[in-house]
PDB file of C-alpha atoms in Angstrom:
ATOM      1  CA  MET A  20     109.600  74.308 105.097  1.00 87.00           C
ATOM      2  CA  ASN A  21     109.127  78.064 105.373  1.00 88.00           C
ATOM      3  CA  TRP A  22     106.137  78.757 107.626  1.00 95.00           C
ATOM      4  CA  LEU A  23     106.865  82.441 108.245  1.00 94.00           C
ATOM      5  CA  PRO A  24     104.481  85.239 107.151  1.00 94.00           C
ATOM      6  CA  SER A  25     104.934  86.819 103.734  1.00 94.00           C
ATOM      7  CA  ALA A  26     104.867  90.337 105.207  1.00 95.00           C
ATOM      8  CA  SER A  27     107.051  91.715 107.974  1.00 96.00           C
ATOM      9  CA  LEU A  28     105.603  92.516 111.379  1.00 96.00           C
ATOM     10  CA  ALA A  29     106.152  96.194 110.551  1.00 97.00           C
ATOM     11  CA  GLN A  30     103.888  95.791 107.515  1.00 97.00           C
ATOM     12  CA  LEU A  31     101.205  94.088 109.591  1.00 97.00           C
ATOM     13  CA  SER A  32     101.326  97.062 111.949  1.00 97.00           C
ATOM     14  CA  ALA A  33     101.132  99.496 109.019  1.00 98.00           C
ATOM     15  CA  ARG A  34      98.022  97.687 107.764  1.00 98.00           C
ATOM     16  CA  ALA A  35      96.361  97.974 111.173  1.00 98.00           C
ATOM     17  CA  THR A  36      97.141 101.702 111.259  1.00 98.00           C
ATOM     18  CA  MET A  37      95.714 102.177 107.747  1.00 98.00           C
ATOM     19  CA  LEU A  38      92.499 100.343 108.626  1.00 98.00           C
ATOM     20  CA  LYS A  39      92.054 102.454 111.765  1.00 98.00           C
ATOM     21  CA  THR A  40      92.604 105.636 109.741  1.00 98.00           C
ATOM     22  CA  ILE A  41      89.965 104.526 107.228  1.00 98.00           C
ATOM     23  CA  ARG A  42      87.425 103.650 109.911  1.00 98.00           C
ATOM     24  CA  ASP A  43      88.025 106.960 111.708  1.00 98.00           C
ATOM     25  CA  PHE A  44      87.586 108.789 108.385  1.00 98.00           C
ATOM     26  CA  PHE A  45      84.154 107.259 107.789  1.00 98.00           C
ATOM     27  CA  SER A  46      83.142 107.593 111.438  1.00 98.00           C
ATOM     28  CA  ASP A  47      83.754 111.343 111.199  1.00 98.00           C
ATOM     29  CA  LEU A  48      81.560 111.414 108.069  1.00 97.00           C
ATOM     30  CA  GLN A  49      78.885 109.333 109.851  1.00 97.00           C
ATOM     31  CA  VAL A  50      79.008 106.663 107.156  1.00 98.00           C
ATOM     32  CA  LEU A  51      77.794 103.277 108.401  1.00 98.00           C
ATOM     33  CA  GLU A  52      80.122 100.264 108.248  1.00 98.00           C
ATOM     34  CA  VAL A  53      78.344  97.159 106.952  1.00 98.00           C
ATOM     35  CA  GLU A  54      79.158  93.522 106.284  1.00 98.00           C
ATOM     36  CA  THR A  55      77.778  91.341 103.491  1.00 98.00           C
ATOM     37  CA  PRO A  56      78.341  87.664 102.591  1.00 97.00           C
ATOM     38  CA  SER A  57      81.341  86.419 100.641  1.00 96.00           C
ATOM     39  CA  LEU A  58      79.259  83.649  99.029  1.00 96.00           C
ATOM     40  CA  SER A  59      76.407  84.212  96.589  1.00 95.00           C
ATOM     41  CA  GLN A  60      74.124  82.110  94.409  1.00 92.00           C
ATOM     42  CA  ALA A  61      74.790  84.538  91.540  1.00 94.00           C
ATOM     43  CA  ALA A  62      77.968  85.833  89.963  1.00 94.00           C
ATOM     44  CA  VAL A  63      79.330  88.690  87.875  1.00 94.00           C
ATOM     45  CA  THR A  64      78.868  88.476  84.119  1.00 95.00           C
ATOM     46  CA  ASP A  65      81.798  90.767  83.212  1.00 92.00           C
ATOM     47  CA  VAL A  66      83.999  88.910  80.726  1.00 89.00           C
ATOM     48  CA  HIS A  67      87.111  90.355  82.400  1.00 87.00           C
ATOM     49  CA  LEU A  68      86.290  88.870  85.815  1.00 90.00           C
ATOM     50  CA  GLN A  69      86.512  85.174  86.684  1.00 92.00           C
ATOM     51  CA  CYS A  70      84.842  83.884  89.841  1.00 94.00           C
ATOM     52  CA  PHE A  71      85.810  81.107  92.199  1.00 96.00           C
ATOM     53  CA  LYS A  72      83.014  78.549  92.347  1.00 94.00           C
ATOM     54  CA  THR A  73      82.185  76.010  95.045  1.00 93.00           C
ATOM     55  CA  GLN A  74      79.300  73.687  95.991  1.00 88.00           C
ATOM     56  CA  PHE A  75      77.070  73.938  99.051  1.00 87.00           C
ATOM     57  CA  VAL A  76      76.228  70.379 100.111  1.00 81.00           C
ATOM     58  CA  GLY A  77      73.829  71.080 102.982  1.00 69.00           C
ATOM     59  CA  ARG A  78      70.141  70.233 102.916  1.00 61.00           C
ATOM     60  CA  ASN A  79      68.949  73.054 100.713  1.00 61.00           C
ATOM     61  CA  ILE A  80      69.197  76.721  99.904  1.00 61.00           C
ATOM     62  CA  SER A  81      65.924  78.631 100.022  1.00 62.00           C
ATOM     63  CA  ASP A  82      63.522  76.686  97.824  1.00 60.00           C
ATOM     64  CA  LYS A  83      66.255  74.930  95.839  1.00 58.00           C
ATOM     65  CA  PRO A  84      66.631  71.224  96.616  1.00 57.00           C
ATOM     66  CA  LEU A  85      69.970  69.493  96.318  1.00 57.00           C
ATOM     67  CA  VAL A  86      70.782  68.768  92.684  1.00 59.00           C
ATOM     68  CA  ASP A  87      73.804  66.733  91.599  1.00 62.00           C
ATOM     69  CA  GLY A  88      75.291  66.843  95.084  1.00 67.00           C
ATOM     70  CA  GLY A  89      74.912  70.500  95.921  1.00 77.00           C
ATOM     71  CA  VAL A  90      73.979  74.072  95.073  1.00 84.00           C
ATOM     72  CA  PRO A  91      76.653  76.154  93.286  1.00 88.00           C
ATOM     73  CA  LEU A  92      77.919  79.216  95.157  1.00 93.00           C
ATOM     74  CA  TYR A  93      80.346  81.910  94.011  1.00 96.00           C
ATOM     75  CA  LEU A  94      82.912  83.848  96.023  1.00 97.00           C
ATOM     76  CA  GLN A  95      82.366  87.591  95.616  1.00 96.00           C
ATOM     77  CA  THR A  96      84.603  89.568  93.279  1.00 96.00           C
ATOM     78  CA  SER A  97      83.201  92.679  94.990  1.00 96.00           C
ATOM     79  CA  PRO A  98      80.535  93.320  97.662  1.00 97.00           C
ATOM     80  CA  GLU A  99      78.807  95.738  95.272  1.00 97.00           C
ATOM     81  CA  PHE A 100      75.594  93.869  94.494  1.00 97.00           C
ATOM     82  CA  GLN A 101      74.603  93.203  98.090  1.00 98.00           C
ATOM     83  CA  MET A 102      75.704  96.629  99.290  1.00 98.00           C
ATOM     84  CA  LYS A 103      73.380  98.169  96.717  1.00 98.00           C
ATOM     85  CA  ARG A 104      70.560  95.987  98.022  1.00 98.00           C
ATOM     86  CA  LEU A 105      71.212  97.561 101.444  1.00 98.00           C
ATOM     87  CA  LEU A 106      71.168 101.033  99.875  1.00 98.00           C
ATOM     88  CA  ALA A 107      67.870 100.240  98.134  1.00 98.00           C
ATOM     89  CA  ALA A 108      66.455  99.116 101.483  1.00 98.00           C
ATOM     90  CA  GLY A 109      67.240 102.534 102.983  1.00 98.00           C
ATOM     91  CA  SER A 110      70.604 102.061 104.702  1.00 98.00           C
ATOM     92  CA  GLY A 111      71.902 105.502 103.785  1.00 98.00           C
ATOM     93  CA  SER A 112      75.587 106.016 102.971  1.00 98.00           C
ATOM     94  CA  ILE A 113      77.651 102.902 103.751  1.00 98.00           C
ATOM     95  CA  TYR A 114      81.142 101.421 103.485  1.00 98.00           C
ATOM     96  CA  GLN A 115      82.703  97.985 103.816  1.00 98.00           C
ATOM     97  CA  ILE A 116      86.197  96.570 104.208  1.00 98.00           C
ATOM     98  CA  SER A 117      86.079  93.037 102.860  1.00 97.00           C
ATOM     99  CA  LYS A 118      87.983  90.148 101.349  1.00 97.00           C
ATOM    100  CA  VAL A 119      87.196  89.561  97.678  1.00 97.00           C
ATOM    101  CA  TYR A 120      88.273  86.826  95.284  1.00 97.00           C
ATOM    102  CA  ARG A 121      89.160  86.722  91.606  1.00 95.00           C
ATOM    103  CA  ASN A 122      90.273  83.570  89.842  1.00 94.00           C
ATOM    104  CA  GLU A 123      92.908  85.275  87.757  1.00 86.00           C
ATOM    105  CA  GLU A 124      96.650  85.808  87.701  1.00 79.00           C
ATOM    106  CA  SER A 125      98.982  86.110  90.657  1.00 81.00           C
ATOM    107  CA  GLY A 126     101.809  88.616  90.349  1.00 86.00           C
ATOM    108  CA  ARG A 127     103.363  91.861  91.503  1.00 91.00           C
ATOM    109  CA  PHE A 128     100.012  93.639  91.945  1.00 93.00           C
ATOM    110  CA  HIS A 129      97.671  90.633  92.027  1.00 94.00           C
ATOM    111  CA  ASN A 130      96.706  88.029  94.608  1.00 96.00           C
ATOM    112  CA  PRO A 131      93.552  85.948  94.040  1.00 96.00           C
ATOM    113  CA  GLU A 132      92.321  86.915  97.518  1.00 96.00           C
ATOM    114  CA  PHE A 133      92.656  90.596  98.356  1.00 97.00           C
ATOM    115  CA  SER A 134      91.224  93.373 100.531  1.00 98.00           C
ATOM    116  CA  LEU A 135      88.809  95.941  99.135  1.00 98.00           C
ATOM    117  CA  LEU A 136      87.327  99.120 100.538  1.00 98.00           C
ATOM    118  CA  GLU A 137      84.005  99.892  98.907  1.00 98.00           C
ATOM    119  CA  TRP A 138      81.772 102.822  99.778  1.00 98.00           C
ATOM    120  CA  TYR A 139      78.625 104.558  98.561  1.00 98.00           C
ATOM    121  CA  LYS A 140      77.468 108.095  99.234  1.00 98.00           C
ATOM    122  CA  VAL A 141      73.769 108.824  98.815  1.00 98.00           C
ATOM    123  CA  GLY A 142      73.095 112.065  96.956  1.00 98.00           C
ATOM    124  CA  PHE A 143      76.586 112.177  95.423  1.00 98.00           C
ATOM    125  CA  ASP A 144      77.590 112.042  91.781  1.00 97.00           C
ATOM    126  CA  HIS A 145      80.978 110.690  90.712  1.00 97.00           C
ATOM    127  CA  HIS A 146      82.668 114.112  90.822  1.00 97.00           C
ATOM    128  CA  GLN A 147      81.595 114.662  94.438  1.00 98.00           C
ATOM    129  CA  LEU A 148      82.857 111.203  95.296  1.00 98.00           C
ATOM    130  CA  MET A 149      86.206 112.011  93.665  1.00 98.00           C
ATOM    131  CA  ASP A 150      86.424 115.033  95.994  1.00 98.00           C
ATOM    132  CA  GLU A 151      85.848 112.839  99.030  1.00 98.00           C
ATOM    133  CA  MET A 152      88.195 110.123  97.829  1.00 98.00           C
ATOM    134  CA  ALA A 153      90.946 112.677  97.219  1.00 98.00           C
ATOM    135  CA  THR A 154      90.805 113.591 100.908  1.00 98.00           C
ATOM    136  CA  LEU A 155      91.185 109.949 101.953  1.00 98.00           C
ATOM    137  CA  LEU A 156      94.073 109.351  99.528  1.00 98.00           C
ATOM    138  CA  MET A 157      95.965 112.386 100.824  1.00 98.00           C
ATOM    139  CA  LEU A 158      95.409 111.133 104.370  1.00 97.00           C
ATOM    140  CA  ILE A 159      96.771 107.643 103.654  1.00 98.00           C
ATOM    141  CA  LEU A 160      99.429 108.363 101.026  1.00 97.00           C
ATOM    142  CA  LYS A 161     100.624 111.710 102.429  1.00 96.00           C
ATOM    143  CA  CYS A 162     100.505 112.982  98.842  1.00 96.00           C
ATOM    144  CA  ASN A 163      99.600 116.245  97.160  1.00 96.00           C
ATOM    145  CA  THR A 164      96.101 116.964  95.861  1.00 97.00           C
ATOM    146  CA  PRO A 165      95.207 114.434  93.131  1.00 98.00           C
ATOM    147  CA  THR A 166      94.880 115.644  89.565  1.00 98.00           C
ATOM    148  CA  ARG A 167      92.018 114.922  87.154  1.00 97.00           C
ATOM    149  CA  CYS A 168      91.623 114.432  83.438  1.00 97.00           C
ATOM    150  CA  SER A 169      89.004 112.902  81.205  1.00 98.00           C
ATOM    151  CA  TYR A 170      89.648 109.629  79.375  1.00 98.00           C
ATOM    152  CA  GLN A 171      89.483 111.576  76.124  1.00 98.00           C
ATOM    153  CA  GLU A 172      92.012 114.153  77.332  1.00 98.00           C
ATOM    154  CA  ALA A 173      94.445 111.403  78.398  1.00 97.00           C
ATOM    155  CA  PHE A 174      94.403 109.818  74.926  1.00 98.00           C
ATOM    156  CA  LEU A 175      94.700 113.139  73.118  1.00 98.00           C
ATOM    157  CA  SER A 176      97.585 114.274  75.305  1.00 97.00           C
ATOM    158  CA  ILE A 177      99.650 111.072  75.256  1.00 97.00           C
ATOM    159  CA  LEU A 178      98.689 109.273  72.025  1.00 96.00           C
ATOM    160  CA  GLN A 179      97.308 112.205  69.988  1.00 97.00           C
ATOM    161  CA  VAL A 180      94.153 110.256  69.125  1.00 97.00           C
ATOM    162  CA  ASP A 181      90.532 110.749  70.182  1.00 98.00           C
ATOM    163  CA  PRO A 182      89.228 107.487  71.701  1.00 97.00           C
ATOM    164  CA  LEU A 183      85.603 108.568  71.239  1.00 97.00           C
ATOM    165  CA  THR A 184      85.793 109.168  67.499  1.00 97.00           C
ATOM    166  CA  ALA A 185      88.807 107.215  66.194  1.00 97.00           C
ATOM    167  CA  SER A 186      88.326 104.114  64.085  1.00 96.00           C
ATOM    168  CA  ILE A 187      89.993 100.815  64.963  1.00 95.00           C
ATOM    169  CA  GLU A 188      92.554 101.463  62.232  1.00 94.00           C
ATOM    170  CA  GLU A 189      93.372 104.928  63.631  1.00 95.00           C
ATOM    171  CA  LEU A 190      93.784 103.501  67.140  1.00 95.00           C
ATOM    172  CA  LYS A 191      96.137 100.791  65.871  1.00 93.00           C
ATOM    173  CA  LEU A 192      98.160 103.424  64.036  1.00 93.00           C
ATOM    174  CA  ALA A 193      98.396 105.516  67.223  1.00 93.00           C
ATOM    175  CA  GLY A 194      99.781 102.505  69.076  1.00 92.00           C
ATOM    176  CA  ALA A 195     102.106 101.256  66.343  1.00 89.00           C
ATOM    177  CA  HIS A 196     105.192 102.616  68.129  1.00 89.00           C
ATOM    178  CA  LEU A 197     104.477 100.615  71.291  1.00 89.00           C
ATOM    179  CA  GLN A 198     106.060  97.444  69.886  1.00 82.00           C
ATOM    180  CA  LEU A 199     103.251  95.111  70.935  1.00 81.00           C
ATOM    181  CA  GLY A 200     104.051  92.582  68.246  1.00 72.00           C
ATOM    182  CA  GLY A 201     100.974  91.150  66.595  1.00 80.00           C
ATOM    183  CA  VAL A 202      98.721  91.648  69.630  1.00 84.00           C
ATOM    184  CA  LEU A 203      97.437  95.022  68.470  1.00 86.00           C
ATOM    185  CA  ASP A 204      97.423  94.116  64.779  1.00 84.00           C
ATOM    186  CA  ASN A 205      95.276  91.019  65.281  1.00 85.00           C
ATOM    187  CA  GLU A 206      92.708  92.534  67.652  1.00 88.00           C
ATOM    188  CA  THR A 207      89.274  93.434  66.220  1.00 88.00           C
ATOM    189  CA  ASP A 208      87.407  94.669  69.325  1.00 88.00           C
ATOM    190  CA  LYS A 209      87.650  98.430  69.821  1.00 93.00           C
ATOM    191  CA  ASP A 210      87.292  98.360  73.620  1.00 93.00           C
ATOM    192  CA  THR A 211      90.022  95.742  73.932  1.00 91.00           C
ATOM    193  CA  ILE A 212      92.294  97.933  71.807  1.00 94.00           C
ATOM    194  CA  LEU A 213      91.467 100.978  73.945  1.00 96.00           C
ATOM    195  CA  GLN A 214      92.196  99.069  77.138  1.00 94.00           C
ATOM    196  CA  LEU A 215      95.481  97.814  75.744  1.00 93.00           C
ATOM    197  CA  LEU A 216      96.567 101.300  74.687  1.00 95.00           C
ATOM    198  CA  PHE A 217      95.516 102.755  78.026  1.00 96.00           C
ATOM    199  CA  CYS A 218      97.382 100.079  79.981  1.00 93.00           C
ATOM    200  CA  ILE A 219     100.603 100.227  77.981  1.00 93.00           C
ATOM    201  CA  ALA A 220     100.861 103.876  76.932  1.00 95.00           C
ATOM    202  CA  ILE A 221      98.849 105.943  79.410  1.00 96.00           C
ATOM    203  CA  GLU A 222      99.014 104.330  82.868  1.00 95.00           C
ATOM    204  CA  SER A 223     102.787 104.854  83.017  1.00 92.00           C
ATOM    205  CA  LYS A 224     102.474 108.550  82.173  1.00 95.00           C
ATOM    206  CA  ILE A 225      99.702 109.748  84.503  1.00 96.00           C
ATOM    207  CA  GLY A 226      99.599 110.025  88.289  1.00 96.00           C
ATOM    208  CA  GLN A 227     103.337 109.780  88.849  1.00 96.00           C
ATOM    209  CA  ASP A 228     103.748 112.649  91.321  1.00 96.00           C
ATOM    210  CA  GLU A 229     100.270 112.517  92.827  1.00 97.00           C
ATOM    211  CA  PRO A 230      97.225 110.308  92.185  1.00 98.00           C
ATOM    212  CA  CYS A 231      95.258 110.990  89.003  1.00 98.00           C
ATOM    213  CA  PHE A 232      91.526 110.561  88.549  1.00 98.00           C
ATOM    214  CA  VAL A 233      90.542 109.604  85.002  1.00 98.00           C
ATOM    215  CA  TYR A 234      86.821 110.119  84.330  1.00 98.00           C
ATOM    216  CA  ASP A 235      84.235 109.855  81.539  1.00 97.00           C
ATOM    217  CA  PHE A 236      85.146 106.429  80.192  1.00 97.00           C
ATOM    218  CA  PRO A 237      83.529 105.342  76.902  1.00 97.00           C
ATOM    219  CA  ALA A 238      79.875 104.364  77.257  1.00 96.00           C
ATOM    220  CA  SER A 239      80.750 100.893  75.957  1.00 94.00           C
ATOM    221  CA  GLN A 240      82.797 100.463  79.162  1.00 94.00           C
ATOM    222  CA  ALA A 241      80.034 101.673  81.472  1.00 90.00           C
ATOM    223  CA  ALA A 242      79.725  98.433  83.501  1.00 87.00           C
ATOM    224  CA  LEU A 243      77.353  99.543  86.302  1.00 94.00           C
ATOM    225  CA  ALA A 244      77.629 103.298  85.704  1.00 96.00           C
ATOM    226  CA  ARG A 245      75.110 105.752  84.287  1.00 97.00           C
ATOM    227  CA  ILE A 246      75.513 107.106  80.776  1.00 97.00           C
ATOM    228  CA  ASN A 247      76.407 110.787  80.911  1.00 97.00           C
ATOM    229  CA  THR A 248      73.371 113.008  80.357  1.00 96.00           C
ATOM    230  CA  GLN A 249      75.405 115.677  78.528  1.00 96.00           C
ATOM    231  CA  ASP A 250      77.398 113.325  76.261  1.00 97.00           C
ATOM    232  CA  ASP A 251      76.005 109.860  75.630  1.00 96.00           C
ATOM    233  CA  ARG A 252      79.362 108.732  74.237  1.00 97.00           C
ATOM    234  CA  VAL A 253      80.710 108.496  77.797  1.00 98.00           C
ATOM    235  CA  ALA A 254      79.736 106.956  81.128  1.00 97.00           C
ATOM    236  CA  ASP A 255      79.825 108.523  84.600  1.00 98.00           C
ATOM    237  CA  ARG A 256      82.753 106.341  85.616  1.00 98.00           C
ATOM    238  CA  PHE A 257      86.221 107.089  86.992  1.00 98.00           C
ATOM    239  CA  GLU A 258      89.412 105.227  87.843  1.00 98.00           C
ATOM    240  CA  VAL A 259      92.354 106.266  90.005  1.00 98.00           C
ATOM    241  CA  TYR A 260      96.034 105.771  89.145  1.00 98.00           C
ATOM    242  CA  TYR A 261      99.170 106.440  91.174  1.00 98.00           C
ATOM    243  CA  LYS A 262     102.748 105.570  90.217  1.00 96.00           C
ATOM    244  CA  SER A 263     101.487 103.330  87.376  1.00 94.00           C
ATOM    245  CA  VAL A 264      99.164 101.386  89.705  1.00 96.00           C
ATOM    246  CA  GLU A 265      95.400 101.224  89.253  1.00 96.00           C
ATOM    247  CA  LEU A 266      93.892 101.850  92.690  1.00 97.00           C
ATOM    248  CA  ALA A 267      90.155 102.300  92.297  1.00 98.00           C
ATOM    249  CA  ASN A 268      87.096 102.160  90.059  1.00 97.00           C
ATOM    250  CA  GLY A 269      84.020 104.289  90.733  1.00 98.00           C
ATOM    251  CA  PHE A 270      80.616 105.122  89.255  1.00 97.00           C
ATOM    252  CA  HIS A 271      77.645 107.431  89.435  1.00 98.00           C
ATOM    253  CA  GLU A 272      75.531 104.353  89.965  1.00 98.00           C
ATOM    254  CA  LEU A 273      73.001 103.126  87.436  1.00 97.00           C
ATOM    255  CA  ASN A 274      69.556 102.744  89.022  1.00 96.00           C
ATOM    256  CA  ASN A 275      67.598 101.354  86.081  1.00 96.00           C
ATOM    257  CA  SER A 276      66.854  97.638  86.389  1.00 97.00           C
ATOM    258  CA  GLU A 277      65.823  97.195  82.744  1.00 96.00           C
ATOM    259  CA  GLU A 278      69.052  98.736  81.439  1.00 96.00           C
ATOM    260  CA  GLN A 279      71.198  96.750  83.881  1.00 96.00           C
ATOM    261  CA  LEU A 280      69.563  93.451  82.893  1.00 97.00           C
ATOM    262  CA  LYS A 281      70.265  94.220  79.223  1.00 96.00           C
ATOM    263  CA  ARG A 282      73.935  94.797  80.061  1.00 95.00           C
ATOM    264  CA  PHE A 283      74.185  91.518  81.973  1.00 96.00           C
ATOM    265  CA  GLN A 284      72.526  89.630  79.136  1.00 96.00           C
ATOM    266  CA  ALA A 285      74.878  91.247  76.615  1.00 94.00           C
ATOM    267  CA  ASP A 286      77.837  90.209  78.799  1.00 94.00           C
ATOM    268  CA  ASN A 287      76.649  86.607  78.745  1.00 96.00           C
ATOM    269  CA  GLN A 288      76.199  86.693  74.980  1.00 95.00           C
ATOM    270  CA  LEU A 289      79.766  87.977  74.655  1.00 91.00           C
ATOM    271  CA  ARG A 290      80.937  85.204  76.986  1.00 93.00           C
ATOM    272  CA  VAL A 291      79.422  82.621  74.651  1.00 94.00           C
ATOM    273  CA  THR A 292      81.202  84.085  71.619  1.00 91.00           C
ATOM    274  CA  MET A 293      84.482  84.065  73.581  1.00 89.00           C
ATOM    275  CA  GLY A 294      84.071  80.460  74.664  1.00 92.00           C
ATOM    276  CA  LEU A 295      83.514  81.407  78.307  1.00 91.00           C
ATOM    277  CA  PRO A 296      80.736  79.945  80.467  1.00 92.00           C
ATOM    278  CA  GLU A 297      77.578  81.997  80.972  1.00 94.00           C
ATOM    279  CA  MET A 298      77.232  83.224  84.546  1.00 95.00           C
ATOM    280  CA  PRO A 299      74.051  83.193  86.653  1.00 95.00           C
ATOM    281  CA  ILE A 300      72.563  86.696  86.726  1.00 96.00           C
ATOM    282  CA  ASP A 301      71.818  88.178  90.136  1.00 96.00           C
ATOM    283  CA  TYR A 302      68.122  88.918  89.671  1.00 97.00           C
ATOM    284  CA  LYS A 303      67.722  90.069  93.274  1.00 97.00           C
ATOM    285  CA  PHE A 304      70.299  92.753  92.569  1.00 97.00           C
ATOM    286  CA  VAL A 305      68.559  93.700  89.330  1.00 97.00           C
ATOM    287  CA  ALA A 306      65.204  93.973  91.139  1.00 97.00           C
ATOM    288  CA  CYS A 307      66.613  96.329  93.765  1.00 98.00           C
ATOM    289  CA  LEU A 308      67.897  98.891  91.269  1.00 97.00           C
ATOM    290  CA  ASP A 309      64.564 100.624  90.705  1.00 96.00           C
ATOM    291  CA  HIS A 310      64.659 101.416  94.440  1.00 97.00           C
ATOM    292  CA  LEU A 311      68.308 102.476  94.538  1.00 98.00           C
ATOM    293  CA  PRO A 312      68.703 106.115  95.632  1.00 98.00           C
ATOM    294  CA  ASP A 313      70.802 108.535  93.619  1.00 98.00           C
ATOM    295  CA  CYS A 314      74.335 107.695  94.729  1.00 98.00           C
ATOM    296  CA  ALA A 315      77.956 107.229  93.722  1.00 98.00           C
ATOM    297  CA  GLY A 316      80.238 104.392  94.751  1.00 98.00           C
ATOM    298  CA  VAL A 317      83.861 103.342  94.479  1.00 98.00           C
ATOM    299  CA  ALA A 318      85.989 100.258  95.147  1.00 98.00           C
ATOM    300  CA  LEU A 319      89.570 100.840  96.341  1.00 98.00           C
ATOM    301  CA  GLY A 320      92.206  98.099  96.516  1.00 98.00           C
ATOM    302  CA  LEU A 321      93.666  98.234 100.014  1.00 98.00           C
ATOM    303  CA  ASP A 322      96.675  95.973  99.452  1.00 98.00           C
ATOM    304  CA  ARG A 323      97.853  98.170  96.579  1.00 97.00           C
ATOM    305  CA  LEU A 324      97.161 101.288  98.656  1.00 98.00           C
ATOM    306  CA  LEU A 325      99.320  99.860 101.446  1.00 98.00           C
ATOM    307  CA  MET A 326     102.057  98.966  98.944  1.00 97.00           C
ATOM    308  CA  LEU A 327     102.179 102.568  97.777  1.00 97.00           C
ATOM    309  CA  SER A 328     101.958 104.145 101.221  1.00 97.00           C
ATOM    310  CA  THR A 329     104.843 102.000 102.555  1.00 97.00           C
ATOM    311  CA  GLU A 330     106.833 101.941  99.288  1.00 96.00           C
ATOM    312  CA  GLN A 331     106.769  98.173  98.816  1.00 96.00           C
ATOM    313  CA  LYS A 332     107.535  96.619  95.424  1.00 95.00           C
ATOM    314  CA  HIS A 333     105.379  93.455  95.558  1.00 96.00           C
ATOM    315  CA  ILE A 334     101.914  92.738  96.909  1.00 97.00           C
ATOM    316  CA  ASN A 335     103.329  89.742  98.831  1.00 96.00           C
ATOM    317  CA  ASP A 336     105.248  92.238 100.972  1.00 96.00           C
ATOM    318  CA  VAL A 337     102.014  93.585 102.481  1.00 97.00           C
ATOM    319  CA  LEU A 338     100.044  90.318 102.840  1.00 97.00           C
ATOM    320  CA  SER A 339     100.250  88.227 105.989  1.00 96.00           C
ATOM    321  CA  PHE A 340     100.288  85.157 103.752  1.00 96.00           C
ATOM    322  CA  SER A 341     100.272  85.352  99.958  1.00 94.00           C
ATOM    323  CA  VAL A 342      98.564  82.649  97.901  1.00 93.00           C
ATOM    324  CA  ASP A 343     101.829  80.742  97.428  1.00 91.00           C
ATOM    325  CA  ASN A 344     102.432  80.833 101.191  1.00 91.00           C
ATOM    326  CA  ALA A 345      98.907  80.264 102.491  1.00 90.00           C
TER     327      ALA A 345
END
């Protein structure tokens, strides 16, 4: 039986060096490192994220007595909700390096347990946060200055179609040459089509020589971001790509509890139509949003960052023990 680590000792050392570099970076900026729980009584409603669920079988949780043998708890897919509760309580700018969990596929760029760097800067919008993140990426990846383009510009340049105005039929026509079989033909949801086109046609073309920030995603893909005040067709959201790898997702953070609750409820309604279970909404998170200061935040996948910085081909090569070896 093979009991050896998945990663080499050299990779373990490279990870330690990367983590020290990150902590020194935020120490110089006087950003506070925080720690939040991995387990929560609530979960994410996003239809694209699947949580791990367990049962707490102790005496009780808060005012909830034991029911059917325990209280359900969910492993975090991101520390975002509780970090924003800290921000709303007056923490100031903060960051966290944490383990997160997603009950999804395992593969070249995916492990169900992975390391995430998430940080929030008070008083920043998403463009200012992109500036700061560019500095960190150049420090870790030893790369040139990252480039930037809007989501709309990426589609127009590579697929010659405007994602903000095109019909479903026009989008399918733009992707007809991609040889996706019946996947594209049979899809009826515009955002799913956009995501498919972006993944297959655009990710492989951008950010090859240096990282690329893609910003102003469609408002229908806002998640927890604000809608742009100048163009309500787009959200103040960005993602980062390098060598065909998605590295990060960031927002100018929504701080409207009523709007956020509507989005969560809409997610759950969509889950029902898709045959997925409804997820418990984090009402404590919702309640904090009216107290959230103006800020921007981003989540950066550290295992993928380490893969790129050390030129590894598989995420298992940078993990001490991958899921199939744990």
